[in-house]
CSV table of C-alpha atoms in Angstrom, one decimal:
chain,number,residue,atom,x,y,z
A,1063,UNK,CA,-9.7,95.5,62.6
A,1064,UNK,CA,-7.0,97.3,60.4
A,1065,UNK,CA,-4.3,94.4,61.8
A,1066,UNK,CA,-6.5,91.7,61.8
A,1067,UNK,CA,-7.2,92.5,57.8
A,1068,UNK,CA,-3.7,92.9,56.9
A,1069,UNK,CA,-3.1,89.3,58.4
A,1070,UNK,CA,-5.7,88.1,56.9
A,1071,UNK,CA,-4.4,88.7,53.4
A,1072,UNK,CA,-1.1,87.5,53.9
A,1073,UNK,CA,-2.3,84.6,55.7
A,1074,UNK,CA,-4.4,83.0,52.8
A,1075,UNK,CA,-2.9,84.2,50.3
A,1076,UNK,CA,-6.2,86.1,48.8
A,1077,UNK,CA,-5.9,86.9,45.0
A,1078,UNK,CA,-6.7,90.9,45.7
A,1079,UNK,CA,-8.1,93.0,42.9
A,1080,UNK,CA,-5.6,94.9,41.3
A,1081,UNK,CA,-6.5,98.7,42.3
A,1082,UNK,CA,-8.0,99.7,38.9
A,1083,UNK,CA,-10.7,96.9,39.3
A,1084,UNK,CA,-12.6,98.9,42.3
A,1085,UNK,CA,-13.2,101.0,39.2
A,1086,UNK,CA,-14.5,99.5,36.6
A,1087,UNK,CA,-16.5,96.5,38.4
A,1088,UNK,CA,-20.4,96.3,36.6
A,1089,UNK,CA,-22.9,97.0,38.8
A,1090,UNK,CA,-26.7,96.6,39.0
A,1091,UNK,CA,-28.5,98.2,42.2
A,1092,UNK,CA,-30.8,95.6,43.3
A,1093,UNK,CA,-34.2,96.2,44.4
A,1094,UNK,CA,-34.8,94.4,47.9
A,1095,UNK,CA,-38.6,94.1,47.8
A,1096,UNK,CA,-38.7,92.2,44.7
A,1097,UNK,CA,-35.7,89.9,45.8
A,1098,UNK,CA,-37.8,89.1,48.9
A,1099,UNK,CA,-40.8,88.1,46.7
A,1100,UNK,CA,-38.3,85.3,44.7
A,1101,UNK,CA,-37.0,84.0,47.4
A,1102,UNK,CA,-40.5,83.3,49.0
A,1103,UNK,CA,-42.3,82.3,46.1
A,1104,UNK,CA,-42.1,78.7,45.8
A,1105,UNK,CA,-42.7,78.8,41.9
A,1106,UNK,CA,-39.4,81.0,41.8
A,1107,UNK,CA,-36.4,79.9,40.5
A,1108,UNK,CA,-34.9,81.8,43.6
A,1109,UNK,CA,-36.9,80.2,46.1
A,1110,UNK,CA,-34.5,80.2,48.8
A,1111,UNK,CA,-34.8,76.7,50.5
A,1112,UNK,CA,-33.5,75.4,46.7
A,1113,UNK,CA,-31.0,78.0,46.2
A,1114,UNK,CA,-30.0,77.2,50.4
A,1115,UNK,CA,-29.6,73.3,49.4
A,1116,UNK,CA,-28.0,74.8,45.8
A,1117,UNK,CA,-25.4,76.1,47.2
A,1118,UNK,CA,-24.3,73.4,50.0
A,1119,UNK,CA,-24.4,70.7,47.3
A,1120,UNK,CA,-21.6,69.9,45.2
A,1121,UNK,CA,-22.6,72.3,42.5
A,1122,UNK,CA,-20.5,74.7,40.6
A,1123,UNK,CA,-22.9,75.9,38.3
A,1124,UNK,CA,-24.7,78.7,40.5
A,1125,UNK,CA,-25.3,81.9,38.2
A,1126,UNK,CA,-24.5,85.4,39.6
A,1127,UNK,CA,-28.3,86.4,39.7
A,1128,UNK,CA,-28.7,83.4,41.9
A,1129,UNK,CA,-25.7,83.8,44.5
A,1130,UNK,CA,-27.7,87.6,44.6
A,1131,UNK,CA,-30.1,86.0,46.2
A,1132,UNK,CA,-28.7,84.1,48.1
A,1133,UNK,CA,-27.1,86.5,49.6
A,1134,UNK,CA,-29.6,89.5,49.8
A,1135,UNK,CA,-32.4,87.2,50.6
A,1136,UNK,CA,-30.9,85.7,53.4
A,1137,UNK,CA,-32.0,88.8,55.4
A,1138,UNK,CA,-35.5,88.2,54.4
A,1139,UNK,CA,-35.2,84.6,56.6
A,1140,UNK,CA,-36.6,84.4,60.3
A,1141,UNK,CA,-33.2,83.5,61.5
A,1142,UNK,CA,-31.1,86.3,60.3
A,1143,UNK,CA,-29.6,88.5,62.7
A,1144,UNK,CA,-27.5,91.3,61.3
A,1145,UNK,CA,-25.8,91.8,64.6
A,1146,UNK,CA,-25.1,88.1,65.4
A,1147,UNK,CA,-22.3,88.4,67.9
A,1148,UNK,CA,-19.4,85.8,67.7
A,1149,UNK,CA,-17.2,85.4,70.8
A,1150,UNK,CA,-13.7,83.4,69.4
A,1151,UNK,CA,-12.3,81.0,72.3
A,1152,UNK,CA,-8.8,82.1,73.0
A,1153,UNK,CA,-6.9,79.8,71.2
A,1154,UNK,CA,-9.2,80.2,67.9
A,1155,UNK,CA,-8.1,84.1,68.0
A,1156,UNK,CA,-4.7,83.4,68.7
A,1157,UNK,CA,-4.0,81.1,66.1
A,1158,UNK,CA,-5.9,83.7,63.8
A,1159,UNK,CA,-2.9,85.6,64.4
A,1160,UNK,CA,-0.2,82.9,63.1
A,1161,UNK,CA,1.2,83.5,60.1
A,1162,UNK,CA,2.2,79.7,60.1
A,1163,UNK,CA,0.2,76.5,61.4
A,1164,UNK,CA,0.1,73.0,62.3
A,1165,UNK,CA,-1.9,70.3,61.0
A,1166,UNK,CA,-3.6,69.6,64.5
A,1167,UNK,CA,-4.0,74.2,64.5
A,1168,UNK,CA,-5.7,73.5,61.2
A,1169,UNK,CA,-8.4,70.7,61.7
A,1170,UNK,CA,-9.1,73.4,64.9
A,1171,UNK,CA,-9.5,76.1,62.3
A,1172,UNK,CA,-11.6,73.8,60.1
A,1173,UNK,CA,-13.6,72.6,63.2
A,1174,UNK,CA,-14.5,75.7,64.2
A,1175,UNK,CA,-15.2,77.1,60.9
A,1176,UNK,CA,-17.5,74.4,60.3
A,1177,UNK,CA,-19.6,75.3,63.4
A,1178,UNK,CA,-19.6,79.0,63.0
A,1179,UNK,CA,-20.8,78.4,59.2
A,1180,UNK,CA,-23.3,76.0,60.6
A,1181,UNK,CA,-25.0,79.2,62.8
A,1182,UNK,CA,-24.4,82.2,59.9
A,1183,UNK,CA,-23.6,80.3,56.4
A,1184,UNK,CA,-22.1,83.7,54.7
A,1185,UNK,CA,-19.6,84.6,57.4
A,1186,UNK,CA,-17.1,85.5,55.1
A,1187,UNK,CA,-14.2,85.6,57.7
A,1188,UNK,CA,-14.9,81.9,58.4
A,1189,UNK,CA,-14.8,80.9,55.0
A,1190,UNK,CA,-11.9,82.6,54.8
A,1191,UNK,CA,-10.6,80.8,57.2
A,1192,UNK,CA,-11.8,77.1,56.3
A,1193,UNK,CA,-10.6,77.5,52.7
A,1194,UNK,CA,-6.9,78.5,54.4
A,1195,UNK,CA,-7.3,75.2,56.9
A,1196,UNK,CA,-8.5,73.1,54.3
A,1197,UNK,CA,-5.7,74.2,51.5
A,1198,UNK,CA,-2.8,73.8,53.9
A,1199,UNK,CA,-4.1,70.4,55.0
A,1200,UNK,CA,-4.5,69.0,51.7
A,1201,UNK,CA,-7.8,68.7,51.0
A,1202,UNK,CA,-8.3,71.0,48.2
A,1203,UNK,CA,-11.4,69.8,46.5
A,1204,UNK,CA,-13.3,70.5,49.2
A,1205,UNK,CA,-11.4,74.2,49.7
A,1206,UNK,CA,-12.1,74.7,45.5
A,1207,UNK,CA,-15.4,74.3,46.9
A,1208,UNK,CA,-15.6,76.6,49.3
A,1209,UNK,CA,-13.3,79.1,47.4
A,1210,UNK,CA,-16.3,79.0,44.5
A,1211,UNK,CA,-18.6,79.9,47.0
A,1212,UNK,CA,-16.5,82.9,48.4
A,1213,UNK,CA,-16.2,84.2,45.3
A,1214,UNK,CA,-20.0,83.9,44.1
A,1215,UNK,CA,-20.6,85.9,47.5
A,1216,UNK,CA,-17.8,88.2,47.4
A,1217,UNK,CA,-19.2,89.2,43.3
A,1218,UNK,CA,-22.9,89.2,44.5
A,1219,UNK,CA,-21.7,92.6,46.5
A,1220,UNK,CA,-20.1,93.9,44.2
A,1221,UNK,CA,-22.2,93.5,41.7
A,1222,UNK,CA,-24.8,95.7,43.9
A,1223,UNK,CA,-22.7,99.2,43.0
A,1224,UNK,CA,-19.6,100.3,43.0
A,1225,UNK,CA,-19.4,102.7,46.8
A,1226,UNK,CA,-18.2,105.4,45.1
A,1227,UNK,CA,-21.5,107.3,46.9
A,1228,UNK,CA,-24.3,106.6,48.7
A,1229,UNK,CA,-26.7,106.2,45.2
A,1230,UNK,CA,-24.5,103.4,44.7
A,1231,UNK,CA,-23.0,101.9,47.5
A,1232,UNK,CA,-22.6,98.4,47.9
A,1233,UNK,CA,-25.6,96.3,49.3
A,1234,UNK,CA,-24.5,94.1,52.8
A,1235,UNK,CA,-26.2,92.3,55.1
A,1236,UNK,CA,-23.4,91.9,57.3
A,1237,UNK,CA,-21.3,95.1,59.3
A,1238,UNK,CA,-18.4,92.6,59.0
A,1239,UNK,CA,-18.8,92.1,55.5
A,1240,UNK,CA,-17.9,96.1,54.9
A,1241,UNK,CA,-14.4,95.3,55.8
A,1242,UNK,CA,-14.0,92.0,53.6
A,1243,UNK,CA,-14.5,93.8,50.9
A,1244,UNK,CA,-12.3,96.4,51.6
A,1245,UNK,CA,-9.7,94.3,52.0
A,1246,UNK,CA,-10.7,92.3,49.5
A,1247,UNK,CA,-10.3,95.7,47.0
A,1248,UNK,CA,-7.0,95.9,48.1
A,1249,UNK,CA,-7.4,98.4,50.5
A,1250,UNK,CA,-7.1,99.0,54.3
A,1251,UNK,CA,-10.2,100.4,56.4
A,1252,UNK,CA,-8.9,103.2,58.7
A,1253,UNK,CA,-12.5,104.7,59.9
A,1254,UNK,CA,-16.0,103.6,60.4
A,1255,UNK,CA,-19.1,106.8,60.2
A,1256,UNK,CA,-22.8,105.9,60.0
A,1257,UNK,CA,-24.2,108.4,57.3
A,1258,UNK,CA,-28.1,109.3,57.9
A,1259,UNK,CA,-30.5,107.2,56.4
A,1260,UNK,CA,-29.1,103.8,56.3
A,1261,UNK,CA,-25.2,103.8,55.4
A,1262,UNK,CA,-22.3,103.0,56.1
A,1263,UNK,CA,-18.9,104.7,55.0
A,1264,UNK,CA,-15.2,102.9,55.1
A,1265,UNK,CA,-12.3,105.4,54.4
A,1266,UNK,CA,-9.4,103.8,53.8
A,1267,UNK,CA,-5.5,104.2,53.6
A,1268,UNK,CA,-3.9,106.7,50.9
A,1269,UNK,CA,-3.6,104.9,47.7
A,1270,UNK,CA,-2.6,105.3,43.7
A,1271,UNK,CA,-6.3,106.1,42.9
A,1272,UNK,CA,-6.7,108.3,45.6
A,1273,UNK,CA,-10.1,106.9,46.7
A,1274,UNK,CA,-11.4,108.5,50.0
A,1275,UNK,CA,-13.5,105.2,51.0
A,1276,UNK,CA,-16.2,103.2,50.6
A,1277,UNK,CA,-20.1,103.5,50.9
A,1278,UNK,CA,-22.2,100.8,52.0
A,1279,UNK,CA,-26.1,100.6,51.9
A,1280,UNK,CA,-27.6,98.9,54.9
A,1281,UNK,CA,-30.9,99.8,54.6
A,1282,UNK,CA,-32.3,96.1,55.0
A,1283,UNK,CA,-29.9,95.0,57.9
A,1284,UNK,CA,-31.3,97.8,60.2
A,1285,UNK,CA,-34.4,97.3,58.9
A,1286,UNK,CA,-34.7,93.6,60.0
A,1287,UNK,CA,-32.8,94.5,62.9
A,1288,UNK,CA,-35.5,97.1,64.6
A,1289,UNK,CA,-38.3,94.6,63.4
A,1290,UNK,CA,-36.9,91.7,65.2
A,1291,UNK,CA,-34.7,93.1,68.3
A,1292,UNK,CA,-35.3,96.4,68.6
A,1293,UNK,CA,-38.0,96.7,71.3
A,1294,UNK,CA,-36.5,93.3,73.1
């Protein structure tokens, strides 16, 4: 995981935070019950079929309260599965590993993108991924589009708290999603401990600030996860 992220950044390109910005992000914890109610409630403005068709339209207007639930709310949906496993043909994971690609690797990149997003719309490595395909093969309204979208996702988390402890670690509904925005921080994971209730903790690679690593709050994935799959 440590390689694959360090390619990862150098292969799109990513506009990392600068250091001091894992600092001084705002924050509000959110409260998962009453996100559930919105996003149910078809009188909300966060009812989430809306914000669902919202966010696959052209639209570039979505607020940050509104990509919140998109994101949290998604685990309230009967077809979330926290632990969705993704098995990458060979050449897919190979050309993940390029540092340069053809036009022909990139509408494969793109294609496949496409029909992961299809399956799990917040995969952020995908997106990732179709942005970088999209970009190099000259279609960049489409990628601004799908860059807005990474963004509004990546600022819903870390909006959520600041993982500096457990009190305020950062809300995911995704394992993979710890490491994104890791990386996304600026830093490299090293480690991966499950802390008793329901987090997760990153440590990371030595740094200026001297941060330690990363707390995540997964109360709702394993939640959803011994409701639906636990006893199957």
């Amino acid at each position: 995981m440590k390689h694959f992220c360090a390619i990862l950044i150098y292969l799109l390109g990513l506009s990392v935070l600068p250091l001091s910005a894992a600092e001084t992000h705002p924050y509000e914890i959110p409260d998962m019950e009453k996100i559930e109610e919105a996003v149910r409630d078809s009188r909300s403005p966060y009812y989430y079929p809306d914000l669902l068709k919202k966010y696959f339209s052209n639209d570039t207007t979505m607020t940050l309260q509104e990509f919140r639930h998109l994101y949290l709310g998604y685990a309230s949906q009967e077809d979330y599965n926290p632990y969705h496993t993704i098995e990458v043909p060979n050449h897919i994971e190979q050309m993940y590993l390029q540092t340069v690609h053809t036009e022909s690797e990139c509408d494969s990149l793109i294609k496949y993108a496409r029909k992961i997003l299809a399956d799990v719309p917040f995969d952020l490595r995908q997106i990732n991924f179709l942005v970088y395909g999209l970009r190099q093969n000259g279609k960049n309204r489409e990628a601004d589009l799908w860059e807005y979208r990474l963004k509004g996702i990546i600022n819903a988390i870390l909006s959520t708290g600041d993982g500096k402890a457990p009190e305020t670690a950062w809300f995911v509904i995704s394992p993979t999603d710890e490491y994104n925005i890791v990386n996304r921080q600026g830093f490299t994971a090293t480690e991966f401990i499950f802390v008793e209730p329901y987090f997760d903790y990153i440590s990371i690679e030595s740094n200026p600030l001297k941060i330690e690593g990363f707390y995540f709050n997964v109360k709702k994935l394993l939640k959803e996860y011994n409701r639906k799959f636990y006893d199957r």
